[in-house]
Coordinates of C-alpha atoms and ligand atoms in Angstrom, one line a residue:
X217 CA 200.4 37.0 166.5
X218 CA 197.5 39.7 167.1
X219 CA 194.1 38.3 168.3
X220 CA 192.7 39.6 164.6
X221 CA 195.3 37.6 162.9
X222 CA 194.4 35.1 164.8
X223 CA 191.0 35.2 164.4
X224 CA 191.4 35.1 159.9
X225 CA 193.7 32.2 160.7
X226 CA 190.2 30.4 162.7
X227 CA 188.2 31.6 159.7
X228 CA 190.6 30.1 157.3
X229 CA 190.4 26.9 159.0
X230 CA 187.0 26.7 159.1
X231 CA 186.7 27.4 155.3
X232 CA 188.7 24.3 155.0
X233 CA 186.8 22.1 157.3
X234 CA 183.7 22.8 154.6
X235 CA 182.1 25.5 156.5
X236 CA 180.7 27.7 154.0
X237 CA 177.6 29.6 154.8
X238 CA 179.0 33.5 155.0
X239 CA 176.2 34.3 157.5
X240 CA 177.5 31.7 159.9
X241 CA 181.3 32.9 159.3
X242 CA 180.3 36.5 159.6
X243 CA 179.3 35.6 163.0
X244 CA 182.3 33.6 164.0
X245 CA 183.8 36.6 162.8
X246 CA 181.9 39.0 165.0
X247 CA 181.9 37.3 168.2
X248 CA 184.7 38.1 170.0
X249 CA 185.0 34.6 171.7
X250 CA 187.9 36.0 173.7
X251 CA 185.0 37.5 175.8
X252 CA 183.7 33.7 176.8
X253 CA 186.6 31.8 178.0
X254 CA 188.3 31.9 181.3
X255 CA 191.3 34.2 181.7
X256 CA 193.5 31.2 181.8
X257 CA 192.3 30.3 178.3
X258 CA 192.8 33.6 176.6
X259 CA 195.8 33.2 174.3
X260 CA 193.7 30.4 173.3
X261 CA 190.8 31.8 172.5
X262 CA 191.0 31.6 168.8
X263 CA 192.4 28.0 168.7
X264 CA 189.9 25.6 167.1
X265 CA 189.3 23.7 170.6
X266 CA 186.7 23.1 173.1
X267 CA 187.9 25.0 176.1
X268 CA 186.8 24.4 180.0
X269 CA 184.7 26.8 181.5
X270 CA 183.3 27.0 185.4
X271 CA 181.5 23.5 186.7
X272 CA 183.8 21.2 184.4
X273 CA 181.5 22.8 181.3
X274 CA 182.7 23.5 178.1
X275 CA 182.8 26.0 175.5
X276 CA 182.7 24.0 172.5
X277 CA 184.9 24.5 169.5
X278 CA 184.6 27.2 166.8
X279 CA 184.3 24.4 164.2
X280 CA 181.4 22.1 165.9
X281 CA 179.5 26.0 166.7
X282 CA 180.4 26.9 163.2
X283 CA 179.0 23.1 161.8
X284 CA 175.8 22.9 164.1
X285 CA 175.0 26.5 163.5
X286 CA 174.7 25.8 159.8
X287 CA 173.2 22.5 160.0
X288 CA 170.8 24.1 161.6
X289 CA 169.5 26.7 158.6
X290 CA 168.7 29.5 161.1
X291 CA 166.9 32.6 159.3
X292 CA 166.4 35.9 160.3
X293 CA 162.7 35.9 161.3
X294 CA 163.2 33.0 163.6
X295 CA 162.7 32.2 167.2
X296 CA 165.0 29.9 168.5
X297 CA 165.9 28.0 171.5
X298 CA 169.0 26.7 173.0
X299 CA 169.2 24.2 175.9
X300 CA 172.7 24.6 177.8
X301 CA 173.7 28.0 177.2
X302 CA 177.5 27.6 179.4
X303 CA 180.0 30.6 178.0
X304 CA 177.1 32.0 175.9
X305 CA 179.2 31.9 172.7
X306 CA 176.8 29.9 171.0
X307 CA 173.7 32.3 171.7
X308 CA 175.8 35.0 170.8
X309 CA 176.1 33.5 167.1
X310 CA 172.7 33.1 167.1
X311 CA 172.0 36.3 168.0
X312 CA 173.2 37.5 164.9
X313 CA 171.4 35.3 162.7
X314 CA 167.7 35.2 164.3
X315 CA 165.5 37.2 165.6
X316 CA 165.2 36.0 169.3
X317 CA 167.0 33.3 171.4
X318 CA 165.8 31.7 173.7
X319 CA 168.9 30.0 175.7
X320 CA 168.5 27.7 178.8
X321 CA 171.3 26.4 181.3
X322 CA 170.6 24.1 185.1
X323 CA 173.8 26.2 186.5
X324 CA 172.7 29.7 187.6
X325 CA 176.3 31.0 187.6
X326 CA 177.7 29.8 184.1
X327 CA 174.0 31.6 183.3
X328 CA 174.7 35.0 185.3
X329 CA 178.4 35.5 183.9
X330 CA 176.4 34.7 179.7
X331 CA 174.2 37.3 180.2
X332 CA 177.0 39.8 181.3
X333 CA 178.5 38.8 178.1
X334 CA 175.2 39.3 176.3
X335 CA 175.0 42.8 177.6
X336 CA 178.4 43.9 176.9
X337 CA 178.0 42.9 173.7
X338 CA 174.5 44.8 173.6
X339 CA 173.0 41.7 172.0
X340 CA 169.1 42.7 173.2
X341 CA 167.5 39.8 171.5
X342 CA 168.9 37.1 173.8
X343 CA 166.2 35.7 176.5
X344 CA 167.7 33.6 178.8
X345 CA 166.7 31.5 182.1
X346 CA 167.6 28.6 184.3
X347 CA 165.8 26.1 183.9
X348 CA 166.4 22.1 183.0
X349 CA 166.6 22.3 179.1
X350 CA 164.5 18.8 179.1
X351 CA 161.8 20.6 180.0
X352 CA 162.1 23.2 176.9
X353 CA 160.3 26.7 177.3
X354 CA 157.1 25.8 177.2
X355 CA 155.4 29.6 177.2
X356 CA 157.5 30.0 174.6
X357 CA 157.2 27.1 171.6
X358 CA 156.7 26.1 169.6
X359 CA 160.3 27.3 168.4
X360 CA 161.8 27.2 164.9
X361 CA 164.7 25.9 165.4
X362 CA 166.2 24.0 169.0
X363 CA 169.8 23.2 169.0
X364 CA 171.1 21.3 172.3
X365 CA 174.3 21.8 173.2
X366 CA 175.1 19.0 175.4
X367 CA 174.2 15.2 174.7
X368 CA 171.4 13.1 175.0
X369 CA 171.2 9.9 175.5
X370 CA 168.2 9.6 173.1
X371 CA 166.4 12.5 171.7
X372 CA 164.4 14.5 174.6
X373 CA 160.6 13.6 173.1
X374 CA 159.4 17.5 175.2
X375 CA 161.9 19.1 172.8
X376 CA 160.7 17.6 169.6
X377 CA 156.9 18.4 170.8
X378 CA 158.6 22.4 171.2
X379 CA 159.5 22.3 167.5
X380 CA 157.3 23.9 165.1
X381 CA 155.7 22.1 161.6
X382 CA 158.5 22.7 159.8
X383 CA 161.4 23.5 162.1
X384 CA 164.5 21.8 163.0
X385 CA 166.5 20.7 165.6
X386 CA 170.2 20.0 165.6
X387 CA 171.7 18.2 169.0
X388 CA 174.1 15.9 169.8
X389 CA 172.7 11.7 170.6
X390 CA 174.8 9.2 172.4
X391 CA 174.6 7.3 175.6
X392 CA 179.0 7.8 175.8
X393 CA 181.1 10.5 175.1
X394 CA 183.0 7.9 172.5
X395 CA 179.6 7.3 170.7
X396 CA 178.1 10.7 170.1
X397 CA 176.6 11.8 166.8
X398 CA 175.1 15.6 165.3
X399 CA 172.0 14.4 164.7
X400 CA 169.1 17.1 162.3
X401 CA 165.4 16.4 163.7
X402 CA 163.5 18.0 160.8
X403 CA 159.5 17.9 161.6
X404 CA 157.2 17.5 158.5
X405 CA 154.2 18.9 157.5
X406 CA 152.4 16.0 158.8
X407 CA 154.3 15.9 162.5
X408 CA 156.2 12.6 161.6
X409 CA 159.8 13.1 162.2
X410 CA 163.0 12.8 159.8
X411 CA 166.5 12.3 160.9
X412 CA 169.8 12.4 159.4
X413 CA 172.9 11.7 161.2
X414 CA 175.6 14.3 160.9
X415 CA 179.2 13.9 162.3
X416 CA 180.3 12.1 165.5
X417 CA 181.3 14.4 168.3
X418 CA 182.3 14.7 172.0
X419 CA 179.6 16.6 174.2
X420 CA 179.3 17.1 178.2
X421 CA 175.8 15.2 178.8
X422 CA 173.0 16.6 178.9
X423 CA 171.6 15.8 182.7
X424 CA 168.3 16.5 184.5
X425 CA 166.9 18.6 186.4
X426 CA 168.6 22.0 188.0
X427 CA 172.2 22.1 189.2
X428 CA 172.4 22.9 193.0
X429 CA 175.3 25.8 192.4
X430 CA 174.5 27.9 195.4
Ligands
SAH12 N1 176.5 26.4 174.3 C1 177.6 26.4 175.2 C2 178.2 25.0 175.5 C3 178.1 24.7 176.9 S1 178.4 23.0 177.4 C4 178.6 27.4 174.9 O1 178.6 28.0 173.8 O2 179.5 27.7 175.7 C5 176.8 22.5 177.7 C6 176.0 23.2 178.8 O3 174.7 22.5 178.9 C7 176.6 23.1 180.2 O4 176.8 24.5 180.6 C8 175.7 22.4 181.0 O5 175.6 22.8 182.3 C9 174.4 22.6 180.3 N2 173.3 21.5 180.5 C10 173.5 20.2 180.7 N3 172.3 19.6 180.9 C11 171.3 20.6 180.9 C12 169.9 20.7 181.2 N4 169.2 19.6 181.4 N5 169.3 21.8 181.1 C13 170.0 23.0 180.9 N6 171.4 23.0 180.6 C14 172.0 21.8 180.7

């Protein structure tokens, strides 16, 4: 089967699993996700499964990108961060649907190797940095949308302070990887907090501080 065949047959599937936002297909579509897995990995790339990338990471799969990328409502005009930014695929969806990322990872390699992929791609609006994504980006917020992409025991309080009047934030909650939940952090007009719980998932925790890589 060619890798475009392939790649309808991932788009079909996802259809099915309820993803229906065309904007957020559109970019499945245009990400060539061959480009963020490991050689090893690349017949696979358009199976619907997490795959393992450098430092026992993962690149999650096309369904839970596809499911937290339109949870999380992302417009055009927005400024949006991304704590653990491993392969890059995720930012690179983004990409297409905001105006700027901001995409955050503890492990300077994984980083180095997304931001070749970011600039083969030519994807220009992509800012990206090592730094421990329970810290947020500071100079940066407050952000309109955050989405985590590794699990937190409970939600990081820094992250919610980051998030505009307004915005939301989509991440993954759950002390275990058998008890893990997509939770939506939406912040009213008056700074109290609502939160809906989405779908139980299996993330690589979120951990502190940087990653001592080199
Ligand atoms: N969004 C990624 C998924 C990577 S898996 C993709 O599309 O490929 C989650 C990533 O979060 C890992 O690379 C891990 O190193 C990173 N991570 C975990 N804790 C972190 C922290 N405190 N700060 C920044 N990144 C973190």
């Amino acid at each position: 089967m060619s890798e475009n065949s392939r790649k309808i047959r991932l788009l079909m599937e996802l259809r099915r699993q309820g993803i229906s936002d065309t904007n957020v297909l559109s970019a499945v579509e245009r990400v060539p996700r061959e480009l963020f897995v490991q050689d090893a990995f690349l017949d696979q790339a358009y199976e619907n499964i997490a795959l393992p990338i450098k430092h026992g990471q993962t690149i999650s799969q096309p369904y839970v990108v596809a499911f937290m990328t339109e949870a999380l409502k992302v417009g055009p005009r927005m400024k949006v961060l991304e704590v653990g930014t491993g392969s890059g695929y995720q930012a690179a969806i983004l990409a297409l649907l905001c105006r700027r990322v901001y995409t955050v990872e503890r492990y300077r390699v994984l980083l180095r190797e997304a931001e070749e992929r970011f600039a083969e791609m030519r994807l220009t609006n992509i800012t990206s940095r090592v730094a421990d994504g329970y810290k947020g980006w500071p100079e940066q917020a407050p952000f309109d949308r955050i989405i985590v992409t590794a699990a937190a025991p409970e939600m990081p309080p820094v992250l919610i302070e980051q998030l505009a009047v307004g915005g939301i934030m989509v991440l993954p909650v759950g002390r275990s990887t058998t008890d893990q939940q997509i939770v939506r952090v939406t912040k009213n007009e008056d700074g109290s907090i609502a939160t809906e719980k989405l779908m139980a998932v299996r993330f690589v925790p979120l951990v502190d501080g940087l990653a001592q890589d080199e």
